[in-house]
PDB file of C-alpha atoms and ligand atoms in Angstrom:
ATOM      1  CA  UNK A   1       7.936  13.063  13.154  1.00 74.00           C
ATOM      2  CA  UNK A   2       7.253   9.332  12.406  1.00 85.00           C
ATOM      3  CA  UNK A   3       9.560   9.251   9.882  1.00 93.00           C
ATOM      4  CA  UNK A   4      13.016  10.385   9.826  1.00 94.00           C
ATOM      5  CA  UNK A   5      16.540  10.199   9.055  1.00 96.00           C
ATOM      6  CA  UNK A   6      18.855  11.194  11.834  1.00 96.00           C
ATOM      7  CA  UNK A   7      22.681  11.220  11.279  1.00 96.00           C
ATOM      8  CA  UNK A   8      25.350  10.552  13.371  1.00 97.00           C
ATOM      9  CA  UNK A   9      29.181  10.543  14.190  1.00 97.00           C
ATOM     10  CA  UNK A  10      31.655   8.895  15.996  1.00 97.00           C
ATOM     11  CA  UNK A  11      33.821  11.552  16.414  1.00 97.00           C
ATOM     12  CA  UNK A  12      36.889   9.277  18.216  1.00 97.00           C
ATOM     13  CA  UNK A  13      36.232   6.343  15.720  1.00 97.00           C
ATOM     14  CA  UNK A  14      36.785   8.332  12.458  1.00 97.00           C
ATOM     15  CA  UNK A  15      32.859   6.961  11.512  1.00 97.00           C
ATOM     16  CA  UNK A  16      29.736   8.629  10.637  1.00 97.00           C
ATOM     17  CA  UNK A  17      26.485   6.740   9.984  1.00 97.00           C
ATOM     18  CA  UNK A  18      22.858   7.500   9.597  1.00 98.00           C
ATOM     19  CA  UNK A  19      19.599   5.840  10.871  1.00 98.00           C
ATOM     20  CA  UNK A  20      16.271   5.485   9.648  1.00 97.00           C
ATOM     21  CA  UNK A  21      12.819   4.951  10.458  1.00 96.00           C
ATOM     22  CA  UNK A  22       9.258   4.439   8.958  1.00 94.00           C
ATOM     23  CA  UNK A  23       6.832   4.154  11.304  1.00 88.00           C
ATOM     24  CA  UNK A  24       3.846   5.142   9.345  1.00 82.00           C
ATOM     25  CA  UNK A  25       2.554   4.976   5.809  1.00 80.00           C
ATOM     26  CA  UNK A  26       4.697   1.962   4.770  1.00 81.00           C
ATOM     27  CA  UNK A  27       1.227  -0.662   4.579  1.00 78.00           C
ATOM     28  CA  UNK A  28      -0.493   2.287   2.830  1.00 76.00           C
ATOM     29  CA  UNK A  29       2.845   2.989   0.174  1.00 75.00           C
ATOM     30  CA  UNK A  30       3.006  -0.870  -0.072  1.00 76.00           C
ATOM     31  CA  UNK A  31      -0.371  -2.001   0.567  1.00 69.00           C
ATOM     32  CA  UNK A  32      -2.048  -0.483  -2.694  1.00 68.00           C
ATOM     33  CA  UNK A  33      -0.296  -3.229  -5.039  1.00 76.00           C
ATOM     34  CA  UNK A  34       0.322  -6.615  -4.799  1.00 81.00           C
ATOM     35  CA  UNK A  35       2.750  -7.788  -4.466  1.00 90.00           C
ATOM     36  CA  UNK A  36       3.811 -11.133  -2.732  1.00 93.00           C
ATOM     37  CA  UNK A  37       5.449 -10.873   0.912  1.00 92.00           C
ATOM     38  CA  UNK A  38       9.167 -11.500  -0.101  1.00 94.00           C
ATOM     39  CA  UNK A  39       8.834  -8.622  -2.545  1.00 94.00           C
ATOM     40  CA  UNK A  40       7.374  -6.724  -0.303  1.00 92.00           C
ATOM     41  CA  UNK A  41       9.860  -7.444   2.119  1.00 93.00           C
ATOM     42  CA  UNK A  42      12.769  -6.316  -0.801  1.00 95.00           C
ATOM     43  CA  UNK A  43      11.070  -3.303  -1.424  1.00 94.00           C
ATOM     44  CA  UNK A  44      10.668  -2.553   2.188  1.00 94.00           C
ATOM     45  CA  UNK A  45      14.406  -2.845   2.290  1.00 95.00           C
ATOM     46  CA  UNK A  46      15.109  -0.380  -0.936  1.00 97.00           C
ATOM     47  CA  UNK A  47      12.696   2.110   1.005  1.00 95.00           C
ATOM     48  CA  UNK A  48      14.830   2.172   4.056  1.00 96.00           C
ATOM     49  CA  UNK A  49      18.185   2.194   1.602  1.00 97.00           C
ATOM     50  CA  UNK A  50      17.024   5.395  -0.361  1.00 97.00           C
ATOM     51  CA  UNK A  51      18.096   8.054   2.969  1.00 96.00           C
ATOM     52  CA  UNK A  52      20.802   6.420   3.973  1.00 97.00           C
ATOM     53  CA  UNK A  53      21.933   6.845   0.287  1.00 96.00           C
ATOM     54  CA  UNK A  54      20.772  10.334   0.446  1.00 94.00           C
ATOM     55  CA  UNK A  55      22.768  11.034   3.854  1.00 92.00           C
ATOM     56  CA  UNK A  56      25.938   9.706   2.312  1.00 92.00           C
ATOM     57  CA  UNK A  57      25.531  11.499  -1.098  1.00 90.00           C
ATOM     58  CA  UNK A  58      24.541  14.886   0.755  1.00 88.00           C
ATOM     59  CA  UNK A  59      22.585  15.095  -3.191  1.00 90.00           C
ATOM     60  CA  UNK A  60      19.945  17.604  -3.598  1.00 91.00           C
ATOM     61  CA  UNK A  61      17.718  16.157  -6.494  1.00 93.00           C
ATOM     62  CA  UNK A  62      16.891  12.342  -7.049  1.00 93.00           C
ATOM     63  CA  UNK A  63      18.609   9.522  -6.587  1.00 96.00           C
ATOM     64  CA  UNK A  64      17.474   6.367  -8.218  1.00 96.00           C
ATOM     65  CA  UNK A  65      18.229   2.536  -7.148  1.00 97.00           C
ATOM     66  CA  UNK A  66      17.454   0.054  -9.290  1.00 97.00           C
ATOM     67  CA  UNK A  67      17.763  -3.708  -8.816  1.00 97.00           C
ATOM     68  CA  UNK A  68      16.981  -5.911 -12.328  1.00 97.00           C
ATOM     69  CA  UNK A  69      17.182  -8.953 -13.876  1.00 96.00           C
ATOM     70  CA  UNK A  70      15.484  -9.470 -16.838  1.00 91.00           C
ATOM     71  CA  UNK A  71      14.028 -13.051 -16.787  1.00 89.00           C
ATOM     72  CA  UNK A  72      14.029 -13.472 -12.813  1.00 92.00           C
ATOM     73  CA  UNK A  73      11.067 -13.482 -10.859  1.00 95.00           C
ATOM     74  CA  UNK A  74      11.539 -10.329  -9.705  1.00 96.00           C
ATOM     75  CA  UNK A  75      12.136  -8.492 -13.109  1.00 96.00           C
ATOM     76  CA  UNK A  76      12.573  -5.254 -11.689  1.00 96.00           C
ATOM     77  CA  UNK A  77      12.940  -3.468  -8.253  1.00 96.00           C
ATOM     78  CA  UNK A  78      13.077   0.749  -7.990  1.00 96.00           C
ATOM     79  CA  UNK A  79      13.200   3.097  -5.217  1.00 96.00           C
ATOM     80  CA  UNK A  80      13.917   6.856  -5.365  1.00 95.00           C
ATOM     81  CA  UNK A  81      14.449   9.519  -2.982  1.00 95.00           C
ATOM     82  CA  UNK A  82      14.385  12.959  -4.064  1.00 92.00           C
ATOM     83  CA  UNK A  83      16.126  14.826  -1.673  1.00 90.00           C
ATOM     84  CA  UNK A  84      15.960  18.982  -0.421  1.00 82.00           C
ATOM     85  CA  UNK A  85      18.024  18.913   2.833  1.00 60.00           C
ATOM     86  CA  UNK A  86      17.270  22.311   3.611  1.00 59.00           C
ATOM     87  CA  UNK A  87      13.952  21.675   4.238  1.00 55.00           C
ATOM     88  CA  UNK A  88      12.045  19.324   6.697  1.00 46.00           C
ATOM     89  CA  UNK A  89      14.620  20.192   9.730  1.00 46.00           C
ATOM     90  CA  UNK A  90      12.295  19.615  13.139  1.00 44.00           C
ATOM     91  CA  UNK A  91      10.824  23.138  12.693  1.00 43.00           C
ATOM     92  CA  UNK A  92      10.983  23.659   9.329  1.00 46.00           C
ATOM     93  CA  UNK A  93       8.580  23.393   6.615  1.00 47.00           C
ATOM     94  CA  UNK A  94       7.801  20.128   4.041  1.00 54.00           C
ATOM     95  CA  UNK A  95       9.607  16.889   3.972  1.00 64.00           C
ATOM     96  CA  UNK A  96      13.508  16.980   3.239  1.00 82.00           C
ATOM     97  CA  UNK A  97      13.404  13.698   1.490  1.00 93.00           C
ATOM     98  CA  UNK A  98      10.324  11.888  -0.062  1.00 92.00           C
ATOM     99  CA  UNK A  99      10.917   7.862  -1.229  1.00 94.00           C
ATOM    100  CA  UNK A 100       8.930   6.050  -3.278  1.00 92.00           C
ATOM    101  CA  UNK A 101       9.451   2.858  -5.034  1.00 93.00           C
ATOM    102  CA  UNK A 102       8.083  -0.129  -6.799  1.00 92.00           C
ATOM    103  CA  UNK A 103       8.458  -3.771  -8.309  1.00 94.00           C
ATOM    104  CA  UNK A 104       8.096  -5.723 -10.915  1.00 93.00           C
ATOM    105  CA  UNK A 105       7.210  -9.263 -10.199  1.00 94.00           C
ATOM    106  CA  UNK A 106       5.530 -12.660 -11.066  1.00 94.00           C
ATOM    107  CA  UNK A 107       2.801 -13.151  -8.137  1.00 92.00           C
ATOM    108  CA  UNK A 108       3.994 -15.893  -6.808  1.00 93.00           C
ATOM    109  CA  UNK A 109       7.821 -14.383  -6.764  1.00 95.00           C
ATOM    110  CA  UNK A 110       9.141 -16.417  -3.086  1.00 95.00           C
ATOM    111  CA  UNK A 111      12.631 -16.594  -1.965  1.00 95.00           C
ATOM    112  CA  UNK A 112      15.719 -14.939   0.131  1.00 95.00           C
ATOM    113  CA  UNK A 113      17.154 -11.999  -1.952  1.00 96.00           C
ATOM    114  CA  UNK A 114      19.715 -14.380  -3.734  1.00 95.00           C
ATOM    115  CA  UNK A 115      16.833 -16.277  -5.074  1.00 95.00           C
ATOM    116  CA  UNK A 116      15.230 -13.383  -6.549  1.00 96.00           C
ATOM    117  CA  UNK A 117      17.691 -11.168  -7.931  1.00 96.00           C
ATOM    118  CA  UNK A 118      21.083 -12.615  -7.804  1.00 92.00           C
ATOM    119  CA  UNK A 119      22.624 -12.683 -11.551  1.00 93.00           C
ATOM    120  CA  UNK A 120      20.874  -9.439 -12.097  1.00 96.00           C
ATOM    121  CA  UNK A 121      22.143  -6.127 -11.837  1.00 97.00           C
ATOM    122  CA  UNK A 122      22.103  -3.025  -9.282  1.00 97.00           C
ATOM    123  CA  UNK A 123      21.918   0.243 -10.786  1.00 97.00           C
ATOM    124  CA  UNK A 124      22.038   3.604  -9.038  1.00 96.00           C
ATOM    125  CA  UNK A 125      21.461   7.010 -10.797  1.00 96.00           C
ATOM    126  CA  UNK A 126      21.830  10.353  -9.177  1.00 95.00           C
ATOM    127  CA  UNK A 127      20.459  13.492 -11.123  1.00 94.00           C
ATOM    128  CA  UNK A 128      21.473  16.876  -9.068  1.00 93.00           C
ATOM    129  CA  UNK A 129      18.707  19.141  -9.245  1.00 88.00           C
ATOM    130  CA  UNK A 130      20.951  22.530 -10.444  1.00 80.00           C
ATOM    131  CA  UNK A 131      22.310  21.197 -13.856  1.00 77.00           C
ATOM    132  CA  UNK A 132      25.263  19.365 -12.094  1.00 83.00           C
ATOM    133  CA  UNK A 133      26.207  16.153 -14.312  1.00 91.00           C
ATOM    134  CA  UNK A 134      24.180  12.534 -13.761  1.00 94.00           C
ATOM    135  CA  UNK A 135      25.984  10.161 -12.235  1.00 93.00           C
ATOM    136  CA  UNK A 136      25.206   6.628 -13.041  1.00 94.00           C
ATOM    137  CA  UNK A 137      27.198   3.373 -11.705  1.00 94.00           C
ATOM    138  CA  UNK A 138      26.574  -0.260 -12.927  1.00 95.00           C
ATOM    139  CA  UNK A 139      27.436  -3.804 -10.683  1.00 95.00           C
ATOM    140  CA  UNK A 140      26.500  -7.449 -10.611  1.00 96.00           C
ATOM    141  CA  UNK A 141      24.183  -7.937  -7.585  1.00 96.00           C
ATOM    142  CA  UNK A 142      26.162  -9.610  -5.084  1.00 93.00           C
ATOM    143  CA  UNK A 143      25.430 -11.447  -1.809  1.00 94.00           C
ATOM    144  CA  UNK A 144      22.720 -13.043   0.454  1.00 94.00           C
ATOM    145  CA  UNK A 145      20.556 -10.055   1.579  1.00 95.00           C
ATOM    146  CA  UNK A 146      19.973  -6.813  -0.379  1.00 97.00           C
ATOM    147  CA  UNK A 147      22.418  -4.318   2.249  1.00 96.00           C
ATOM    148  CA  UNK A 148      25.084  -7.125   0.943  1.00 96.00           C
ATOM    149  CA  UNK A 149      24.480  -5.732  -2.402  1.00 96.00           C
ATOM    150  CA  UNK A 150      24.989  -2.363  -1.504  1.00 96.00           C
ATOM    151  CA  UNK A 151      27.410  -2.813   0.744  1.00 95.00           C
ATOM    152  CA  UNK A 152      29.487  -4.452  -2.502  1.00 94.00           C
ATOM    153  CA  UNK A 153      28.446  -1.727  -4.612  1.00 94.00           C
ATOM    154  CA  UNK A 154      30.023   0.496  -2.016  1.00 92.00           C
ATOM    155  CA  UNK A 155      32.936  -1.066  -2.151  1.00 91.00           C
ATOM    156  CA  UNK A 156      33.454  -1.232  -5.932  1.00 90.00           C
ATOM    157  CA  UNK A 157      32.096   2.448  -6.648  1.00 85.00           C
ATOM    158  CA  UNK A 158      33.148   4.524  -3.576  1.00 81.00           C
ATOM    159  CA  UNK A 159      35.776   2.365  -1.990  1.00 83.00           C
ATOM    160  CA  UNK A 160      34.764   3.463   1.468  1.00 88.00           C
ATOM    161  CA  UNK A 161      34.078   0.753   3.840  1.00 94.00           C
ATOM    162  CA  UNK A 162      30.781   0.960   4.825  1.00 96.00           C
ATOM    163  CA  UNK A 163      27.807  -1.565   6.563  1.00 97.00           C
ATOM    164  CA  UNK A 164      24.209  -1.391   6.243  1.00 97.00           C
ATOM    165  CA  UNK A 165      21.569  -3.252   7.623  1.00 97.00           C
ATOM    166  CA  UNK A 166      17.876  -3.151   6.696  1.00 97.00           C
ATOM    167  CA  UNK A 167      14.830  -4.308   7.923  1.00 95.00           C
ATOM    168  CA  UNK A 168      10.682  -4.422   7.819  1.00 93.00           C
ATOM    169  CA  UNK A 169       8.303  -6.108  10.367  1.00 89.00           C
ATOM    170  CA  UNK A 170       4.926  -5.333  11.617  1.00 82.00           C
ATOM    171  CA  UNK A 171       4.356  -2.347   8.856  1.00 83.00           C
ATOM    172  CA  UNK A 172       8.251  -0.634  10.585  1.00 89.00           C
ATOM    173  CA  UNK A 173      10.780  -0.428   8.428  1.00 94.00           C
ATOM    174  CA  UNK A 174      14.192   0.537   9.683  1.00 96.00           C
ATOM    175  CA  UNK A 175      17.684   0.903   8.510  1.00 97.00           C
ATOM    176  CA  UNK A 176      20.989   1.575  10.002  1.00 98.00           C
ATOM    177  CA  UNK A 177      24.356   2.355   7.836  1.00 98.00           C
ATOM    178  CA  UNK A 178      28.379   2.719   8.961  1.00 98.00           C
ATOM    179  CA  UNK A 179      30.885   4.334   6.789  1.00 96.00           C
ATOM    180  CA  UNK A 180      34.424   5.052   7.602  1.00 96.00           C
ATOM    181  CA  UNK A 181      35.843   8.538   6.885  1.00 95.00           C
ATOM    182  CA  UNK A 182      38.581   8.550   4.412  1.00 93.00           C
ATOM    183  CA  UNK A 183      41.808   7.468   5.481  1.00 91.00           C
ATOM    184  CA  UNK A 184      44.032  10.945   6.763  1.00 88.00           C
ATOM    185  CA  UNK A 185      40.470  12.212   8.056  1.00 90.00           C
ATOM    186  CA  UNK A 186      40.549  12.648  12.158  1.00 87.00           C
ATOM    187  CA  UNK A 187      40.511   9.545  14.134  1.00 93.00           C
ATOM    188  CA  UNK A 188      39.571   7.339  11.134  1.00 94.00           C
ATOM    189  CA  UNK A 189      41.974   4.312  11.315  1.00 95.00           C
ATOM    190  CA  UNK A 190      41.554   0.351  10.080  1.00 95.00           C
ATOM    191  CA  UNK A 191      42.000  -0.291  13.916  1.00 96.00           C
ATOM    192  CA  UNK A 192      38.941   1.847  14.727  1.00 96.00           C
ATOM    193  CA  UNK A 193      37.122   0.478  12.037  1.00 97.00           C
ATOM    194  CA  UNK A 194      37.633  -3.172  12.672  1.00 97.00           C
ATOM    195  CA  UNK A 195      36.256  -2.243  16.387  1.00 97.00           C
ATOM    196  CA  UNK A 196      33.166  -0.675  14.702  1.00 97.00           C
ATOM    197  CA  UNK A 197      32.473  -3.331  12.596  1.00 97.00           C
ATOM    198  CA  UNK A 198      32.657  -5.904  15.750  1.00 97.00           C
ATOM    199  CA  UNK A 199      30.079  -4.226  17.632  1.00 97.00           C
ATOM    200  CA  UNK A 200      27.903  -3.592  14.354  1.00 97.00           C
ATOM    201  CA  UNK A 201      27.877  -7.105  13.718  1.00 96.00           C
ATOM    202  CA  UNK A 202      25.749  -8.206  17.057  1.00 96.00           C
ATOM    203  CA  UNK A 203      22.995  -6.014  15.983  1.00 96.00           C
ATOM    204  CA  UNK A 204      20.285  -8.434  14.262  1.00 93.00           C
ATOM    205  CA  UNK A 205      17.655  -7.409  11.838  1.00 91.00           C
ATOM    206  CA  UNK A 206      15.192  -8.423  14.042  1.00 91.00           C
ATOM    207  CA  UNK A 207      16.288  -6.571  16.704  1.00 94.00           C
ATOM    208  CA  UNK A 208      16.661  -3.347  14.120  1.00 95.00           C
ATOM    209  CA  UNK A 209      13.234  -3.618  13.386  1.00 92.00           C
ATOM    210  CA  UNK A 210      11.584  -3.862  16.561  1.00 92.00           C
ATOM    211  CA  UNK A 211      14.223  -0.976  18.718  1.00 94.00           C
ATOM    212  CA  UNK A 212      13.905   2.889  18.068  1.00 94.00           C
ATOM    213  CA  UNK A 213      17.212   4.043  16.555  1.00 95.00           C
ATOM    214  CA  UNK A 214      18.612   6.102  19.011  1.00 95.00           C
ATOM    215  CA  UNK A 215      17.886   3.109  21.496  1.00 97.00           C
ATOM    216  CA  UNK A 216      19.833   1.153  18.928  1.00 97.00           C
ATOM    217  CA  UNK A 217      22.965   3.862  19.140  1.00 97.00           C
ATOM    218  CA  UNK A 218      23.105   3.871  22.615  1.00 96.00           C
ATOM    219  CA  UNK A 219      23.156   0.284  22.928  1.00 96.00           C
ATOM    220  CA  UNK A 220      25.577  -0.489  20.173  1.00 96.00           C
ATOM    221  CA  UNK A 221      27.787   2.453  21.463  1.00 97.00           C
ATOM    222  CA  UNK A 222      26.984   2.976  25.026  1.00 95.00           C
ATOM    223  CA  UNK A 223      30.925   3.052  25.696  1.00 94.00           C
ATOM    224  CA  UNK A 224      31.542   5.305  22.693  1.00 94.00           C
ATOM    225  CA  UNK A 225      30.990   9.227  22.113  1.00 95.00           C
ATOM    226  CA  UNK A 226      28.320   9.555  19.486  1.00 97.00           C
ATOM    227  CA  UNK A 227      27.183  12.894  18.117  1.00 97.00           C
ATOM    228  CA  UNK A 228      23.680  13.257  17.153  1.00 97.00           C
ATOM    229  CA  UNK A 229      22.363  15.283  14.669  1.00 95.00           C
ATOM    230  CA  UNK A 230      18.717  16.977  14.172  1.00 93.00           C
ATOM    231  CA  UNK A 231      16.252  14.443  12.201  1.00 94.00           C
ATOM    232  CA  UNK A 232      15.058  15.255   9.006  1.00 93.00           C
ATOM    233  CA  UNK A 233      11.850  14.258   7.965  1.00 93.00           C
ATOM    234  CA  UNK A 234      11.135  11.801   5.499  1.00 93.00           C
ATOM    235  CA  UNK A 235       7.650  11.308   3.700  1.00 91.00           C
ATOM    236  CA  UNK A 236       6.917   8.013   2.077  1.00 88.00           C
ATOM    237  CA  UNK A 237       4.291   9.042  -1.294  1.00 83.00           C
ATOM    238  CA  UNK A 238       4.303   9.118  -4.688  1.00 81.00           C
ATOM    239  CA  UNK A 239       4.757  12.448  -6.516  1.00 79.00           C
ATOM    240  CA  UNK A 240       2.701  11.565  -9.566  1.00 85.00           C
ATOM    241  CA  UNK A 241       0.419  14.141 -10.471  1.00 88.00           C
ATOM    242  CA  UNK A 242      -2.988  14.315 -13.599  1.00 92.00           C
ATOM    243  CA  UNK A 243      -0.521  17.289 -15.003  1.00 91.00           C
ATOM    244  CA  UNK A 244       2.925  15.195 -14.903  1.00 88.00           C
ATOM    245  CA  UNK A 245       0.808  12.232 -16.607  1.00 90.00           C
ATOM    246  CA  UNK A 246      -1.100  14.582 -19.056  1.00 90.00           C
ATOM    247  CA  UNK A 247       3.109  16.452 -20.088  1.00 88.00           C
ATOM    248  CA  UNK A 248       3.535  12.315 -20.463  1.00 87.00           C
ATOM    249  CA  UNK A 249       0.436  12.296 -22.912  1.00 88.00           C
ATOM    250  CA  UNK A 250       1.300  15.458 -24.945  1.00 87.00           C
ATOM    251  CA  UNK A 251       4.668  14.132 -25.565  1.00 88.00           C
ATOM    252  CA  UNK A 252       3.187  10.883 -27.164  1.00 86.00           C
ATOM    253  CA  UNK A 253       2.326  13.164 -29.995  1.00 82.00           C
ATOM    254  CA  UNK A 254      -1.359  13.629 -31.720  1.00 82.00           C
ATOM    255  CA  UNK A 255      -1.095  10.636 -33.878  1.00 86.00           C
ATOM    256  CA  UNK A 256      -0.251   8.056 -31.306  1.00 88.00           C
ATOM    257  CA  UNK A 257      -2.872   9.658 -29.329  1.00 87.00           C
ATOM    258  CA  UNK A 258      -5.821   9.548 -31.833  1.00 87.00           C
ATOM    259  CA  UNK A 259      -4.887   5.886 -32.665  1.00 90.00           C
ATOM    260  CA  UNK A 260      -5.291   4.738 -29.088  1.00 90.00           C
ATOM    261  CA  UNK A 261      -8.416   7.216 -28.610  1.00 90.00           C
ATOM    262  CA  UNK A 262     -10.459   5.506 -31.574  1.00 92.00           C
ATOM    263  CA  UNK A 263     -10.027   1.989 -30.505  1.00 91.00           C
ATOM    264  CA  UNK A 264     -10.208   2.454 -26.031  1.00 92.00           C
ATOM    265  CA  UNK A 265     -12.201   5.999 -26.211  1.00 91.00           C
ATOM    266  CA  UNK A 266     -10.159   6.955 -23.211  1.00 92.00           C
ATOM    267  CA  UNK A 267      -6.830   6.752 -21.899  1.00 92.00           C
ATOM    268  CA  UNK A 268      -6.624   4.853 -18.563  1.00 92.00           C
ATOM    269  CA  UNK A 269      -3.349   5.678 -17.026  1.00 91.00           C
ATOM    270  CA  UNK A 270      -1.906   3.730 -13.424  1.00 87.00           C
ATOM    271  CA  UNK A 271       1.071   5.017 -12.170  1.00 86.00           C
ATOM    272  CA  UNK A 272       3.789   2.478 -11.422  1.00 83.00           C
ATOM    273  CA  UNK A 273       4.616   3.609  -8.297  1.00 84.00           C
ATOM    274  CA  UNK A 274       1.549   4.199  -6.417  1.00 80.00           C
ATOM    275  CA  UNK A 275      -0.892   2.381  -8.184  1.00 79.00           C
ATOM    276  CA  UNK A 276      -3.125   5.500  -8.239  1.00 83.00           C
ATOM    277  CA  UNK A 277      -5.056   5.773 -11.605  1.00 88.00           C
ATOM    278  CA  UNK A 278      -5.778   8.541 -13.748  1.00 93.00           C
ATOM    279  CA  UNK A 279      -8.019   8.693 -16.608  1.00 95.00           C
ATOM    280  CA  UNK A 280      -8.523  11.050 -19.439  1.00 93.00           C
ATOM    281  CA  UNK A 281     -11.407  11.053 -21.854  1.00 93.00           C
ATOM    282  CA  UNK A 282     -11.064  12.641 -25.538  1.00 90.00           C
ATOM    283  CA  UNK A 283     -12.494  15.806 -24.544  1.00 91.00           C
ATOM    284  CA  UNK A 284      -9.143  16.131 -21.574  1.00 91.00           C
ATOM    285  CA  UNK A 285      -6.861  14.844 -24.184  1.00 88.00           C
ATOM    286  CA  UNK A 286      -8.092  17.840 -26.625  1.00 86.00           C
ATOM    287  CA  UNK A 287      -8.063  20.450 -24.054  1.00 87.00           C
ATOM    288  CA  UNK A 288      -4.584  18.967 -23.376  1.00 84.00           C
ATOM    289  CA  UNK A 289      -3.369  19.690 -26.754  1.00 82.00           C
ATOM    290  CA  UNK A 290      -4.952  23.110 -26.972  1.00 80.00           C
ATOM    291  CA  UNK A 291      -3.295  24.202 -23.550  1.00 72.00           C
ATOM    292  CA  UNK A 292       0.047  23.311 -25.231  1.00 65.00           C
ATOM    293  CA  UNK A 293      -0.800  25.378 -28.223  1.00 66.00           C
ATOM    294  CA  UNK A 294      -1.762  28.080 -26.548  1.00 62.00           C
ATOM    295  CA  UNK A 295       1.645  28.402 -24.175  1.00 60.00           C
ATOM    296  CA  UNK A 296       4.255  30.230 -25.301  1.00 56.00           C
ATOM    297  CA  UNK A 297       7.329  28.461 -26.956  1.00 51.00           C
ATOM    298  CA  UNK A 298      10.631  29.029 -26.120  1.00 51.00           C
ATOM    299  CA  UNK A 299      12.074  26.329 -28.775  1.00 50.00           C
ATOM    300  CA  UNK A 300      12.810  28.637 -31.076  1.00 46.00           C
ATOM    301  CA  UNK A 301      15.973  30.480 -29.433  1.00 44.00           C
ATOM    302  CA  UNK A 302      19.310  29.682 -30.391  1.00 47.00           C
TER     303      UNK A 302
HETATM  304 ZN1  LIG B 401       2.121   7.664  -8.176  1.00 76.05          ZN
END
C-alpha cells in the first residue's frame, strides 16, 4: 500500500490523530498541469489535508476544501476526498478514499502561503453520500502556512483543539494531525494536551516529509502508549469520466449545444482536475441526445 491513512490514539492522553502518506502518483496527479512550484507545493499540502479531514469527519461521501481569493495570484485552490471507509481495509477490495484536487493560478504565482492566499477565504463542504444534509462552513484564511489555516478553521467551526502539519518533498507528500477528545471523554485533559502539543511541536516539516509515519509516532511518542489502527488505502486520481462529461453536455441543453457546434465543429472538453481531455464531435453530441431520449423518465411522478 503506498498510500495510506493510518489512525491512531493515545489512549492515556485523551488524543487521537491520523497520519498520511503519498508515496506514489503525486508527480503524475500534479505533474500533468502546470503549475508553478509554490502552487504545487499548496496543493501538495491540500492533498495530504483531504484524509486527515476524512479521518476526523468519519464522512462517507465527499468532502470538498476550497481555498479562494478572487484577485490573488492564486485565484483558487480545491481538493476533494470522497470517502467509503468500508472499503480499502489491507485485504479488502478498492480504495477507501480517493483525493484529487486542483488550482487556479497566474504562472508565475511565487510566495509562502500568506503571500498567496491570505485575505481570501477557506471553504469546506461535506455532502454525505445517503441523503444526509450538506454541511458547508465559511472563514477568513488565517496564518503563515496552509495547516495554520485549518488549524484556525478548526478552532472556529469545531472548537476542538487540534494540530496539523503538512508537507511535500521529492514527489512524498505527508501529513500528520492531533485532536483532543472532547472534554469529559477518558483521559482527555488541558494538562495532557498541553504535553501533546510540546512534543508535536519539535517535529519539522522537513523531517515529516522525509520519515515514514509510524517512524514518526514512535519517535514523537516513544514514552507514550499509542494504539494503531489498520491503514486504509488512499488512491490519488481523478474520477472524471467521457459519460460524467457527456451528463455535463446534455444538461447544457440543445440550443447552447448547436450554437457552440456551428462555430468550433466539436466540443473539446479538459477536465479541471486532471487535465485529461475529452472530445466530442457532432455525431457523439447527437447520439448523446438520442440516448437521453430514448431512457426512460422518471420526472413525471409526483
Ligand atoms: Zn479528471
Amino acid at each position: 500500500m503506498n498510500n495510506r491513512l493510518t489512525e491512531f490514539l493515545l489512549p492515556e492522553l485523551g488524543v487521537r490523530g491520523a497520519v498520511v502518506e503519498y508515496e506514489a502518483g503525486v508527480d503524475t496527479m500534479l505533474g500533468s498541469r502546470p503549475y508553478a512550484p509554490d502552487v504545487r507545493r499548496l496543493l501538495a499540502q491540500a492533498i495530504a489535508a483531504m484524509p486527515l479531514l476524512a479521518a476526523h469527519t468519519k464522512l462517507e461521501g465527499r468532502i470538498s476544501l476550497q481555498f479562494q481569493r478572487a484577485e490573488g495570484p492564486v485565484q483558487l485552490l480545491v481538493t476533494q476526498v470522497e470517502c467509503h471507509l468500508g472499503e480499502g481495509r489491507s485485504n479488502g477490495p478498492g480504495s477507501a478514499l480517493r483525493v484529487r484536487g486542483m488550482a487556479k493560478a497566474r504562472a508565475d504565482a511565487g510566495g509562502d502561503f500568506a503571500e498567496l492566499l491570505h485575505g481570501g477565504q477557506l471553504g469546506l463542504l461535506l455532502e454525505p453520500e445517503q441523503g444526509g444534509q450538506n454541511y458547508q462552513a465559511v472563514v477568513p484564511i488565517e496564518g503563515h502556512r496552509l495547516a495554520d489555516a485549518l488549524e484556525f478553521y478548526f478552532e472556529q467551526s469545531e472548537q476542538l483543539p487540534t494540530v496539523l502539519r503538512l508537507a511535500y518533498h521529492g514527489g512524498c507528500i505527508r501529513g500528520l494531525m492531533l485532536q483532543r477528545l472532547p472534554l469529559g471523554e477518558k483521559n482527555s485533559s488541558e494538562l495532557n494536551w498541553e504535553h501533546v502539543e510540546a512534543l508535536f511541536a519539535t517535529l519539522g516539516e522537513d523531517e515529516l516529509a522525509t520519515t515514514p509515519g509510524l517512524t514518526i509516532l514512535r519517535r514523537l511518542f516513544h514514552e507514550e502508549t499509542v494504539r494503531v489502527f489498520d491503514p486504509q488505502a488512499v488512491e490519488l486520481s481523478c474520477r472524471c469520466s467521457r459519460e460524467g462529461i457527456g451528463a455535463m453536455l446534455r444538461s447544457l441543453g440543445e440550443e447552447e449545444i448547436a450554437d457552440h457546434l456551428k462555430t468550433h465543429g466539436q466540443f473539446d472538453v479538459t477536465c479541471e482536475f486532471c487535465g485529461r481531455q475529452y472530445v466530442f464531435s457532432a455525431d457523439d453530441v447527437q447520439q448523446l441526445f438520442l440516448g437521453a431520449r430514448l431512457q426512460p423518465s422518471n420526472q413525471t411522478r409526483h
